[in-house]
CSV table of C-alpha atoms in Angstrom, one decimal:
chain,number,residue,atom,x,y,z
E,6,UNK,CA,0.0,0.0,0.0
E,7,UNK,CA,0.9,3.6,0.3
E,8,UNK,CA,3.8,5.3,2.2
E,9,UNK,CA,1.5,7.9,3.8
E,10,UNK,CA,-2.1,9.0,4.2
E,11,UNK,CA,-4.4,9.7,1.3
E,12,UNK,CA,-5.4,13.3,0.7
E,13,UNK,CA,-9.0,12.1,1.0
E,14,UNK,CA,-10.5,8.6,1.7
E,15,UNK,CA,-12.2,6.7,-1.1
E,16,UNK,CA,-10.7,8.8,-4.0
E,17,UNK,CA,-8.1,6.4,-5.3
E,18,UNK,CA,-6.1,3.2,-4.8
E,19,UNK,CA,-2.6,2.1,-5.8
E,20,UNK,CA,-3.5,-0.9,-8.0
E,21,UNK,CA,-1.9,-0.9,-11.5
E,22,UNK,CA,0.1,2.3,-10.6
E,23,UNK,CA,-3.0,4.1,-9.4
E,24,UNK,CA,-6.7,4.1,-10.1
E,25,UNK,CA,-9.4,6.8,-9.5
E,26,UNK,CA,-12.5,5.6,-7.9
E,27,UNK,CA,-15.8,7.1,-9.1
E,28,UNK,CA,-19.4,5.9,-8.9
E,29,UNK,CA,-22.3,5.8,-11.4
E,30,UNK,CA,-26.0,6.2,-10.9
E,31,UNK,CA,-27.7,2.9,-11.8
E,32,UNK,CA,-30.8,4.8,-13.0
E,33,UNK,CA,-29.5,7.6,-15.3
E,34,UNK,CA,-25.8,6.6,-15.7
E,35,UNK,CA,-24.3,9.9,-14.5
E,36,UNK,CA,-20.7,9.3,-13.2
E,37,UNK,CA,-19.3,11.1,-10.1
E,38,UNK,CA,-15.8,11.8,-9.0
E,39,UNK,CA,-15.4,12.2,-6.1
E,40,UNK,CA,-18.1,9.6,-5.4
E,41,UNK,CA,-21.6,11.0,-4.7
E,42,UNK,CA,-23.8,9.6,-1.9
E,43,UNK,CA,-26.7,9.5,-4.4
E,44,UNK,CA,-27.3,10.9,-7.9
E,45,UNK,CA,-27.4,14.7,-7.7
E,46,UNK,CA,-29.1,14.7,-11.1
E,47,UNK,CA,-32.0,12.3,-10.9
E,48,UNK,CA,-31.7,11.7,-7.1
E,49,UNK,CA,-31.4,7.9,-7.7
E,50,UNK,CA,-30.0,6.0,-4.7
E,51,UNK,CA,-28.6,3.0,-6.5
E,52,UNK,CA,-24.9,3.9,-7.0
E,53,UNK,CA,-22.3,1.5,-8.2
E,54,UNK,CA,-18.5,1.9,-8.1
E,55,UNK,CA,-16.7,2.7,-11.3
E,56,UNK,CA,-12.9,2.4,-11.8
E,57,UNK,CA,-12.0,5.3,-14.1
E,58,UNK,CA,-9.7,4.8,-17.1
E,59,UNK,CA,-6.1,5.6,-16.1
E,60,UNK,CA,-5.5,7.4,-19.4
E,61,UNK,CA,-7.1,10.6,-20.8
E,62,UNK,CA,-6.5,13.8,-22.7
E,63,UNK,CA,-5.1,17.1,-21.4
E,64,UNK,CA,-8.0,19.6,-21.7
E,65,UNK,CA,-6.2,22.6,-20.2
E,66,UNK,CA,-3.2,23.4,-18.0
E,67,UNK,CA,-1.1,26.1,-16.4
E,68,UNK,CA,2.3,26.5,-14.8
E,69,UNK,CA,2.0,28.1,-11.4
E,70,UNK,CA,4.7,30.7,-10.7
E,71,UNK,CA,3.4,31.7,-7.3
E,72,UNK,CA,2.8,29.4,-4.4
E,73,UNK,CA,-0.6,27.7,-3.9
E,74,UNK,CA,-1.9,26.4,-0.6
E,75,UNK,CA,0.6,23.4,-0.6
E,76,UNK,CA,2.8,23.8,-3.7
E,77,UNK,CA,5.9,26.0,-4.2
E,78,UNK,CA,6.5,27.3,-7.7
E,79,UNK,CA,7.0,26.2,-10.3
E,80,UNK,CA,4.3,23.5,-10.4
E,81,UNK,CA,2.0,22.3,-13.2
E,82,UNK,CA,-1.8,21.6,-12.8
E,83,UNK,CA,-4.3,20.7,-15.4
E,84,UNK,CA,-7.7,19.4,-16.4
E,85,UNK,CA,-7.8,15.9,-17.9
E,86,UNK,CA,-10.8,14.5,-19.8
E,87,UNK,CA,-11.3,10.8,-19.2
E,88,UNK,CA,-13.1,8.5,-21.6
E,89,UNK,CA,-16.0,8.0,-19.1
E,90,UNK,CA,-16.9,11.7,-19.7
E,91,UNK,CA,-15.3,12.9,-16.4
E,92,UNK,CA,-13.0,15.9,-16.3
E,93,UNK,CA,-10.5,15.7,-13.4
E,94,UNK,CA,-8.5,18.6,-12.0
E,95,UNK,CA,-5.1,17.4,-10.9
E,96,UNK,CA,-1.4,18.3,-10.3
E,97,UNK,CA,0.7,17.3,-13.3
E,98,UNK,CA,4.2,15.8,-13.1
E,99,UNK,CA,6.7,18.6,-13.2
E,100,UNK,CA,8.4,18.8,-16.6
E,101,UNK,CA,11.5,21.0,-16.8
E,102,UNK,CA,10.9,21.8,-20.4
E,103,UNK,CA,7.2,22.7,-19.6
E,104,UNK,CA,6.3,20.6,-22.7
E,105,UNK,CA,2.6,20.3,-22.0
E,106,UNK,CA,0.2,20.5,-25.0
E,107,UNK,CA,-3.6,20.6,-25.0
E,108,UNK,CA,-4.9,17.2,-26.3
E,109,UNK,CA,-1.8,15.2,-25.3
E,110,UNK,CA,-2.4,11.7,-23.8
E,111,UNK,CA,-2.0,11.6,-20.0
E,112,UNK,CA,-1.8,8.9,-17.4
E,113,UNK,CA,-2.7,8.9,-13.7
E,114,UNK,CA,-0.1,8.0,-11.0
E,115,UNK,CA,0.1,8.1,-7.3
E,116,UNK,CA,2.7,10.4,-5.8
E,117,UNK,CA,3.7,12.4,-2.7
E,118,UNK,CA,1.8,15.7,-2.4
E,119,UNK,CA,2.9,17.4,0.8
E,120,UNK,CA,3.6,16.8,4.5
E,121,UNK,CA,1.1,17.6,7.3
E,122,UNK,CA,3.2,17.7,10.4
E,123,UNK,CA,5.2,14.5,10.1
E,124,UNK,CA,2.7,12.7,7.9
E,125,UNK,CA,3.3,12.3,4.1
E,126,UNK,CA,0.0,13.1,2.2
E,127,UNK,CA,-0.4,11.1,-1.0
E,128,UNK,CA,-2.6,11.8,-4.0
E,129,UNK,CA,-3.1,11.4,-7.7
E,130,UNK,CA,-1.3,13.3,-10.4
E,131,UNK,CA,-1.1,13.0,-14.1
E,132,UNK,CA,1.9,12.6,-16.4
E,133,UNK,CA,2.4,12.5,-20.2
E,134,UNK,CA,2.2,8.9,-21.6
X,30,UNK,CA,-43.7,44.5,-6.5
X,31,UNK,CA,-42.7,48.1,-6.0
X,32,UNK,CA,-40.2,50.0,-8.1
X,33,UNK,CA,-37.0,50.7,-6.3
X,34,UNK,CA,-34.6,53.6,-6.7
X,35,UNK,CA,-30.9,54.2,-5.8
X,36,UNK,CA,-30.6,57.7,-4.3
X,37,UNK,CA,-27.2,57.7,-2.6
X,38,UNK,CA,-23.8,56.1,-3.5
X,39,UNK,CA,-20.5,56.1,-1.8
X,40,UNK,CA,-17.1,54.6,-2.0
X,41,UNK,CA,-14.1,54.6,0.4
X,42,UNK,CA,-10.6,55.0,-0.7
X,43,UNK,CA,-9.4,51.9,-2.6
X,44,UNK,CA,-5.8,50.7,-1.9
X,45,UNK,CA,-3.6,48.9,0.6
X,46,UNK,CA,-4.5,50.0,4.2
X,47,UNK,CA,-3.4,47.3,6.6
X,48,UNK,CA,-3.8,49.9,9.4
X,49,UNK,CA,-7.5,50.5,8.8
X,50,UNK,CA,-10.2,48.2,10.1
X,51,UNK,CA,-13.0,47.0,7.8
X,52,UNK,CA,-15.5,49.0,10.0
X,53,UNK,CA,-13.5,52.1,9.3
X,54,UNK,CA,-13.5,51.6,5.5
X,55,UNK,CA,-17.2,50.7,5.5
X,56,UNK,CA,-18.1,53.7,7.6
X,57,UNK,CA,-16.3,56.0,5.1
X,58,UNK,CA,-18.4,54.5,2.2
X,59,UNK,CA,-21.6,54.8,4.2
X,60,UNK,CA,-20.9,58.4,5.2
X,61,UNK,CA,-20.3,59.3,1.5
X,62,UNK,CA,-23.5,57.6,0.5
X,63,UNK,CA,-25.5,59.5,3.2
X,64,UNK,CA,-24.0,62.8,2.2
X,65,UNK,CA,-24.6,62.0,-1.5
X,66,UNK,CA,-28.4,62.1,-1.1
X,67,UNK,CA,-28.7,64.1,2.1
X,68,UNK,CA,-30.7,61.5,3.9
X,69,UNK,CA,-30.5,61.2,7.7
X,70,UNK,CA,-28.9,57.9,8.9
X,71,UNK,CA,-31.9,57.6,11.2
X,72,UNK,CA,-34.1,57.1,8.1
X,73,UNK,CA,-32.3,53.8,7.2
X,74,UNK,CA,-34.5,50.9,8.2
X,75,UNK,CA,-32.6,47.9,6.9
X,76,UNK,CA,-29.0,47.0,6.0
X,77,UNK,CA,-27.3,44.2,4.1
X,78,UNK,CA,-23.5,44.0,4.4
X,79,UNK,CA,-21.2,41.7,2.4
X,80,UNK,CA,-17.7,40.6,3.5
X,81,UNK,CA,-15.9,37.4,2.6
X,82,UNK,CA,-12.9,37.2,5.0
X,83,UNK,CA,-13.1,36.9,8.8
X,84,UNK,CA,-16.6,38.4,8.8
X,85,UNK,CA,-18.3,38.7,12.2
X,86,UNK,CA,-21.2,41.2,12.5
X,87,UNK,CA,-19.4,43.5,10.1
X,88,UNK,CA,-22.6,45.5,9.2
X,89,UNK,CA,-23.2,46.3,12.9
X,90,UNK,CA,-19.5,47.4,13.3
X,91,UNK,CA,-19.8,49.7,10.4
X,92,UNK,CA,-23.2,51.2,11.0
X,93,UNK,CA,-22.5,52.0,14.7
X,94,UNK,CA,-19.9,54.4,13.4
X,95,UNK,CA,-22.6,56.5,11.6
X,96,UNK,CA,-25.3,56.5,14.3
X,97,UNK,CA,-27.3,53.6,13.0
X,98,UNK,CA,-28.4,50.8,15.4
X,99,UNK,CA,-31.6,49.0,16.5
X,100,UNK,CA,-32.5,48.1,12.9
X,101,UNK,CA,-32.5,44.8,11.0
X,102,UNK,CA,-28.9,44.2,9.7
X,103,UNK,CA,-28.0,41.1,7.6
X,104,UNK,CA,-24.4,40.1,7.0
X,105,UNK,CA,-23.8,38.1,3.8
X,106,UNK,CA,-21.0,36.2,2.0
X,107,UNK,CA,-21.1,35.2,-1.6
X,108,UNK,CA,-17.5,35.4,-2.8
X,109,UNK,CA,-17.0,38.1,-5.4
X,110,UNK,CA,-20.7,38.4,-5.9
X,111,UNK,CA,-21.2,39.3,-2.2
X,112,UNK,CA,-21.8,42.9,-2.9
X,113,UNK,CA,-24.3,42.1,-5.6
X,114,UNK,CA,-26.0,39.8,-3.1
X,115,UNK,CA,-26.1,42.6,-0.5
X,116,UNK,CA,-27.6,45.1,-3.1
X,117,UNK,CA,-30.2,42.6,-4.1
X,118,UNK,CA,-31.1,41.9,-0.5
X,119,UNK,CA,-32.0,45.5,0.1
X,120,UNK,CA,-33.8,45.7,-3.3
X,121,UNK,CA,-36.0,42.7,-2.3
X,122,UNK,CA,-36.9,44.2,1.1
X,123,UNK,CA,-38.1,47.5,-0.6
X,124,UNK,CA,-39.6,45.9,-3.7
X,125,UNK,CA,-41.6,43.6,-1.4
X,126,UNK,CA,-42.9,46.5,0.6
X,127,UNK,CA,-41.3,45.4,3.9
X,128,UNK,CA,-39.2,48.6,4.3
X,129,UNK,CA,-39.0,51.9,2.5
X,130,UNK,CA,-35.3,52.8,2.9
X,131,UNK,CA,-32.2,50.5,3.1
X,132,UNK,CA,-28.5,50.5,2.6
X,133,UNK,CA,-26.4,47.9,0.8
X,134,UNK,CA,-22.7,47.7,1.9
X,135,UNK,CA,-19.8,45.7,0.6
X,136,UNK,CA,-16.4,45.8,2.4
X,137,UNK,CA,-13.2,43.9,2.4
X,138,UNK,CA,-9.8,44.3,4.1
X,139,UNK,CA,-7.7,42.0,1.8
X,140,UNK,CA,-4.4,43.1,3.4
X,141,UNK,CA,-5.4,41.9,6.8
X,142,UNK,CA,-7.2,38.8,5.6
X,143,UNK,CA,-5.8,35.3,5.9
X,144,UNK,CA,-5.0,35.3,2.1
X,145,UNK,CA,-3.2,38.7,2.1
X,146,UNK,CA,-0.4,38.6,-0.6
X,147,UNK,CA,-1.3,35.1,-1.7
X,148,UNK,CA,-3.2,33.7,-4.7
X,149,UNK,CA,-6.9,33.3,-3.7
X,150,UNK,CA,-7.6,29.5,-3.1
X,151,UNK,CA,-11.1,28.0,-3.0
X,152,UNK,CA,-12.7,27.5,0.4
X,153,UNK,CA,-10.2,25.9,2.8
X,154,UNK,CA,-11.7,22.4,2.8
X,155,UNK,CA,-12.1,22.3,-0.9
X,156,UNK,CA,-10.3,19.3,-2.5
X,157,UNK,CA,-9.2,21.0,-5.8
X,158,UNK,CA,-7.9,23.9,-3.7
X,159,UNK,CA,-5.6,21.5,-1.8
X,160,UNK,CA,-4.5,20.0,-5.1
X,161,UNK,CA,-3.2,23.3,-6.3
X,162,UNK,CA,-6.2,25.2,-7.8
X,163,UNK,CA,-6.2,28.9,-7.4
X,164,UNK,CA,-8.3,31.7,-8.9
X,165,UNK,CA,-5.6,32.8,-11.4
X,166,UNK,CA,-4.8,29.1,-12.1
X,167,UNK,CA,-8.4,28.5,-13.1
X,168,UNK,CA,-8.5,31.5,-15.3
X,169,UNK,CA,-5.1,30.6,-16.8
X,170,UNK,CA,-6.5,27.3,-17.9
X,171,UNK,CA,-9.5,29.1,-19.4
X,172,UNK,CA,-7.0,31.4,-21.2
X,173,UNK,CA,-5.3,28.4,-22.7
X,174,UNK,CA,-8.6,27.3,-24.1
X,175,UNK,CA,-9.3,30.8,-25.4
X,176,UNK,CA,-6.0,30.7,-27.2
X,177,UNK,CA,-6.9,27.4,-28.8
X,178,UNK,CA,-9.9,29.3,-30.3
X,179,UNK,CA,-7.8,32.1,-31.7
X,180,UNK,CA,-7.2,34.6,-28.9
X,181,UNK,CA,-3.7,35.7,-28.2
X,182,UNK,CA,-1.9,36.8,-25.0
X,183,UNK,CA,-1.7,40.3,-26.6
X,184,UNK,CA,-5.6,40.4,-26.6
X,185,UNK,CA,-5.6,39.7,-22.9
X,186,UNK,CA,-3.0,42.3,-22.3
X,187,UNK,CA,-5.1,44.8,-24.4
X,188,UNK,CA,-8.0,44.4,-21.8
X,189,UNK,CA,-5.6,45.4,-19.1
X,190,UNK,CA,-4.2,48.3,-21.2
X,191,UNK,CA,-7.8,49.6,-21.7
X,192,UNK,CA,-8.8,49.3,-18.0
X,193,UNK,CA,-5.7,50.8,-16.7
X,194,UNK,CA,-6.2,53.7,-19.1
X,195,UNK,CA,-9.8,54.1,-17.7
X,196,UNK,CA,-8.4,53.9,-14.1
X,197,UNK,CA,-6.3,57.0,-14.9
X,198,UNK,CA,-9.5,58.9,-15.4
X,199,UNK,CA,-11.0,57.8,-12.1
X,200,UNK,CA,-9.8,59.7,-9.0
X,201,UNK,CA,-10.8,56.8,-6.8
X,202,UNK,CA,-8.8,54.1,-8.6
X,203,UNK,CA,-6.1,52.3,-6.7
X,204,UNK,CA,-3.8,52.4,-9.8
X,205,UNK,CA,-3.6,55.5,-12.0
X,206,UNK,CA,-0.9,54.4,-14.4
X,207,UNK,CA,-1.0,53.7,-18.2
X,208,UNK,CA,0.7,50.4,-19.4
X,209,UNK,CA,1.6,49.2,-22.8
X,210,UNK,CA,0.8,45.7,-24.1
X,211,UNK,CA,4.5,44.9,-23.9
X,212,UNK,CA,4.7,46.0,-20.2
X,213,UNK,CA,1.6,43.9,-19.3
X,214,UNK,CA,3.1,40.8,-21.1
X,215,UNK,CA,6.5,41.5,-19.6
X,216,UNK,CA,5.3,41.7,-16.0
X,217,UNK,CA,5.9,38.8,-13.6
X,218,UNK,CA,4.3,35.5,-14.7
X,219,UNK,CA,1.7,34.3,-12.1
X,220,UNK,CA,0.0,31.3,-13.8
X,221,UNK,CA,1.1,30.9,-17.4
X,222,UNK,CA,-0.2,32.8,-19.6
X,223,UNK,CA,-1.6,35.2,-16.9
X,224,UNK,CA,0.9,37.8,-15.8
X,225,UNK,CA,0.8,40.1,-12.8
X,226,UNK,CA,-0.7,43.0,-14.7
X,227,UNK,CA,-3.5,40.8,-16.0
X,228,UNK,CA,-4.6,40.1,-12.4
X,229,UNK,CA,-6.7,42.4,-10.2
X,230,UNK,CA,-4.6,43.6,-7.2
X,231,UNK,CA,-5.1,43.0,-3.5
X,232,UNK,CA,-7.3,45.9,-2.4
X,233,UNK,CA,-8.9,47.2,0.8
X,234,UNK,CA,-12.1,49.2,0.4
X,235,UNK,CA,-15.8,49.6,0.7
X,236,UNK,CA,-18.8,50.8,-1.2
X,237,UNK,CA,-22.4,51.6,-0.2
X,238,UNK,CA,-25.7,52.4,-1.9
X,239,UNK,CA,-28.9,53.7,-0.4
X,240,UNK,CA,-32.0,52.3,-2.0
X,241,UNK,CA,-35.6,53.4,-1.4
X,242,UNK,CA,-39.1,53.3,-2.7
X,243,UNK,CA,-39.9,55.7,-5.5
X,244,UNK,CA,-42.2,57.6,-3.2
X,245,UNK,CA,-39.4,58.3,-0.8
X,246,UNK,CA,-36.9,58.9,-3.6
X,247,UNK,CA,-38.8,61.9,-4.9
X,248,UNK,CA,-38.4,63.6,-1.5
X,249,UNK,CA,-34.6,63.6,-2.0
X,250,UNK,CA,-33.9,63.9,-5.7
X,251,UNK,CA,-35.5,64.9,-8.9
X,252,UNK,CA,-33.5,62.3,-10.7
X,253,UNK,CA,-33.8,58.9,-9.0
X,254,UNK,CA,-32.0,56.0,-10.7
X,255,UNK,CA,-34.4,53.1,-11.1
X,256,UNK,CA,-33.4,49.5,-10.6
X,257,UNK,CA,-34.9,47.8,-13.6
X,258,UNK,CA,-33.7,44.3,-12.9
X,259,UNK,CA,-32.1,42.3,-10.1
X,260,UNK,CA,-31.0,38.7,-10.8
X,261,UNK,CA,-28.9,36.3,-8.8
X,262,UNK,CA,-28.3,32.6,-9.2
X,263,UNK,CA,-25.9,29.9,-8.2
X,264,UNK,CA,-24.1,27.6,-10.5
X,265,UNK,CA,-25.0,24.1,-11.8
X,266,UNK,CA,-22.7,21.0,-11.5
X,267,UNK,CA,-19.4,21.2,-13.4
X,268,UNK,CA,-20.6,18.6,-16.0
X,269,UNK,CA,-22.9,21.2,-17.5
X,270,UNK,CA,-19.8,23.3,-18.4
X,271,UNK,CA,-18.4,21.3,-21.3
X,272,UNK,CA,-16.5,24.4,-22.4
X,273,UNK,CA,-14.8,26.1,-19.5
X,274,UNK,CA,-14.8,29.4,-21.5
X,275,UNK,CA,-18.6,29.4,-21.2
X,276,UNK,CA,-20.5,30.3,-18.0
X,277,UNK,CA,-23.9,28.6,-18.1
X,278,UNK,CA,-24.9,30.4,-14.9
X,279,UNK,CA,-23.6,33.8,-16.2
X,280,UNK,CA,-25.8,33.4,-19.4
X,281,UNK,CA,-28.8,32.3,-17.3
X,282,UNK,CA,-28.6,35.3,-15.0
X,283,UNK,CA,-28.1,37.6,-18.0
X,284,UNK,CA,-31.2,36.3,-19.7
X,285,UNK,CA,-33.2,36.7,-16.4
X,286,UNK,CA,-32.0,40.3,-16.0
X,287,UNK,CA,-32.7,41.4,-19.6
X,288,UNK,CA,-36.2,39.8,-19.4
X,289,UNK,CA,-37.0,41.4,-16.0
X,290,UNK,CA,-35.7,44.8,-17.2
X,291,UNK,CA,-37.6,44.5,-20.5
X,292,UNK,CA,-34.5,45.7,-22.3
X,293,UNK,CA,-32.3,44.2,-25.1
X,294,UNK,CA,-28.5,43.9,-24.7
X,295,UNK,CA,-28.2,46.5,-27.5
X,296,UNK,CA,-30.1,49.0,-25.2
X,297,UNK,CA,-27.3,48.9,-22.6
X,298,UNK,CA,-25.1,52.0,-22.7
X,299,UNK,CA,-22.3,50.8,-20.3
X,300,UNK,CA,-21.3,47.8,-18.4
X,301,UNK,CA,-19.3,47.4,-15.1
X,302,UNK,CA,-18.2,43.8,-14.7
X,303,UNK,CA,-16.0,41.2,-13.0
X,304,UNK,CA,-12.6,41.6,-14.8
X,305,UNK,CA,-10.7,39.8,-12.0
X,306,UNK,CA,-8.4,38.5,-14.8
X,307,UNK,CA,-7.9,40.3,-18.1
X,308,UNK,CA,-8.9,37.3,-20.3
X,309,UNK,CA,-12.2,37.0,-18.3
X,310,UNK,CA,-13.6,40.3,-19.5
X,311,UNK,CA,-13.7,39.0,-23.1
X,312,UNK,CA,-15.7,35.9,-22.1
X,313,UNK,CA,-18.2,38.0,-20.2
X,314,UNK,CA,-18.9,40.1,-23.4
X,315,UNK,CA,-20.4,36.9,-24.8
X,316,UNK,CA,-22.3,35.9,-21.6
X,317,UNK,CA,-23.9,39.4,-21.5
X,318,UNK,CA,-24.7,39.1,-25.2
X,319,UNK,CA,-22.9,42.3,-26.0
X,320,UNK,CA,-21.8,40.4,-29.1
X,321,UNK,CA,-22.6,37.1,-30.7
X,322,UNK,CA,-21.1,33.9,-29.2
X,323,UNK,CA,-17.5,33.5,-30.3
X,324,UNK,CA,-17.1,37.1,-31.2
X,325,UNK,CA,-15.8,38.5,-27.9
X,326,UNK,CA,-12.3,38.9,-29.3
X,327,UNK,CA,-13.6,40.8,-32.3
X,328,UNK,CA,-15.6,43.1,-30.0
X,329,UNK,CA,-12.5,43.9,-28.0
X,330,UNK,CA,-10.3,44.4,-31.1
X,331,UNK,CA,-12.9,46.8,-32.6
X,332,UNK,CA,-12.5,49.2,-29.7
X,333,UNK,CA,-16.2,49.1,-29.0
X,334,UNK,CA,-15.6,48.4,-25.2
X,335,UNK,CA,-13.3,51.3,-24.7
X,336,UNK,CA,-14.5,54.7,-23.4
X,337,UNK,CA,-15.9,56.5,-26.4
X,338,UNK,CA,-16.8,53.1,-28.0
X,339,UNK,CA,-20.3,51.7,-28.7
X,340,UNK,CA,-20.5,49.9,-25.3
X,341,UNK,CA,-17.9,51.0,-22.8
X,342,UNK,CA,-17.0,48.1,-20.4
X,343,UNK,CA,-15.4,48.9,-17.0
X,344,UNK,CA,-15.0,52.7,-17.6
X,345,UNK,CA,-14.2,52.9,-13.8
X,346,UNK,CA,-10.9,51.0,-14.5
X,347,UNK,CA,-12.5,47.8,-13.4
X,348,UNK,CA,-11.2,45.4,-10.9
X,349,UNK,CA,-7.8,45.5,-12.7
X,350,UNK,CA,-7.1,49.2,-12.1
X,351,UNK,CA,-9.7,50.5,-9.7
X,352,UNK,CA,-9.0,47.5,-7.4
X,353,UNK,CA,-11.0,44.5,-6.1
X,354,UNK,CA,-11.9,44.4,-2.4
X,355,UNK,CA,-13.9,41.2,-3.0
X,356,UNK,CA,-17.3,41.9,-1.4
X,357,UNK,CA,-17.2,45.6,-2.1
X,358,UNK,CA,-16.9,45.3,-5.8
X,359,UNK,CA,-20.6,44.2,-6.3
X,360,UNK,CA,-21.8,47.4,-4.7
X,361,UNK,CA,-19.1,49.5,-6.3
X,362,UNK,CA,-20.0,48.4,-9.8
X,363,UNK,CA,-23.6,49.6,-9.2
X,364,UNK,CA,-22.2,53.0,-7.9
X,365,UNK,CA,-20.2,53.5,-11.1
X,366,UNK,CA,-23.2,52.8,-13.3
X,367,UNK,CA,-25.2,55.3,-11.2
X,368,UNK,CA,-22.6,58.0,-11.7
X,369,UNK,CA,-22.8,57.6,-15.5
X,370,UNK,CA,-26.6,57.6,-15.5
X,371,UNK,CA,-26.5,60.8,-13.5
X,372,UNK,CA,-23.9,62.3,-15.8
X,373,UNK,CA,-21.4,62.7,-13.0
X,374,UNK,CA,-18.6,60.4,-14.2
X,375,UNK,CA,-16.3,63.2,-15.2
X,376,UNK,CA,-13.7,62.5,-17.8
X,377,UNK,CA,-14.8,58.8,-18.2
X,378,UNK,CA,-18.5,59.7,-18.7
X,379,UNK,CA,-20.5,57.6,-21.1
X,380,UNK,CA,-22.3,60.2,-23.3
X,381,UNK,CA,-26.1,60.2,-22.9
X,382,UNK,CA,-26.1,57.0,-20.8
X,383,UNK,CA,-29.7,55.9,-20.1
X,384,UNK,CA,-29.3,52.2,-19.1
X,385,UNK,CA,-26.4,50.5,-17.5
X,386,UNK,CA,-25.6,47.0,-16.3
X,387,UNK,CA,-23.5,45.9,-13.3
X,388,UNK,CA,-22.4,42.2,-13.2
X,389,UNK,CA,-20.5,40.1,-10.7
X,390,UNK,CA,-19.4,36.5,-10.9
X,391,UNK,CA,-17.6,34.7,-8.1
X,392,UNK,CA,-16.6,31.5,-6.3
X,393,UNK,CA,-14.7,28.4,-7.0
X,394,UNK,CA,-16.2,25.1,-5.6
X,395,UNK,CA,-15.1,21.6,-6.6
X,396,UNK,CA,-17.6,20.0,-9.0
X,397,UNK,CA,-19.6,23.2,-9.6
X,398,UNK,CA,-19.0,25.3,-12.7
X,399,UNK,CA,-16.3,27.9,-11.9
X,400,UNK,CA,-18.1,31.1,-11.1
X,401,UNK,CA,-20.3,29.5,-8.5
X,402,UNK,CA,-22.6,32.5,-8.3
X,403,UNK,CA,-23.6,35.3,-10.7
X,404,UNK,CA,-25.4,38.5,-10.0
X,405,UNK,CA,-26.6,41.2,-12.4
X,406,UNK,CA,-28.4,44.6,-11.8
X,407,UNK,CA,-29.7,46.8,-14.6
X,408,UNK,CA,-30.3,50.4,-13.8
X,409,UNK,CA,-31.8,53.3,-15.7
X,410,UNK,CA,-32.5,57.0,-15.4
């Protein structure tokens, strides 16, 4: 398992290099990440777990040049469209040449995020395939 | 529903005042609004006060400085749309006939807030905020998409050039300095491609507006400014925003406002809006239907939104140059529209302005469209 605590429970596991855990409404098919307690759209209560595809396309990105809550600059973040129709906001693996391009194929991985006191916080990031 | 008028407007100094309390800034704006219309503070029956950071009975703290107590005071928070929410609250009270005179206040002391000098994150428990999302980061990703559709960083810089020029004509602006496109592009990079001079600054300040029934308004002025429309709505889930350059809630609120006012977008003589980031103003042209969808860049490049153009946008200098004390801006935008409708906007006056629109958009919440709340007021003389 992980060397640290997850940023939130029930968001991801480490199988196959990292998988994002979503759920789908059994009635209308709407998919939620993070998981929803019931369908916010049709209010259906029959929710089933969905493992999201590990690969998707970069929809947009930016390089942060000023610190955010936990990250010192420079850092890359972006929006990734997954085949299930879900758009994920995530940190991107830092690339020295800042070679990100909209539309490029990306893959999820689990990585260290930051330390809370002595505890290492773990989360999902994306990197170019 | 009764017709409501704005009779008094006031703004505090806008700038960096870490030594001044929010109550002090708010009281300066309230005193200016009271003096503007000559009403006694004792005539004020209801107050709404917006503040986003470290708020605790801010309205009471402000109004006790001007002799107002023992009335209904409601404190509100709605991110950058807080001021618009406060204005709408007072409008509803008077339109519904509950009270005849009220005051809308917005105030923010950004330099003493927990986010002073930092990029504004979403609410502190928000997942995306922890993962590195900030306001400029969000608008930087939007800018990347705009550039895919043909916009250039020079276009974004041009918005900032325009609004900084306007700020030079506004004695109350935080920054009165002209910049060139090259200087905007060459300023420090914040979130690629958004540079420092494409971001609104950290600003302390307050604004206030006194609203009343038309019957009361006629006792104080021969030229009351009428509130034709008040519209406010919160966002839908993020999956409704396939294109992050679009604002479904922004468009919805614009339609609500135009319908309520009974005016067409082409009837609007000037607009004050949320230009927290330079590229954002171009998107809002389309939400507000000042141009056809996809033609925001063309509208900017045509010069139509500059002072002297067909539809001046942010003649005050906007959030970019005038400054952006978050909760104050939604009241301050209304104040600027009122000045133009009265013909009192000095060098930046929109000629023969009859109808003006004040828009605010705010809030970043995981899994909601960005711009979690939108508010619009349309005013006329």
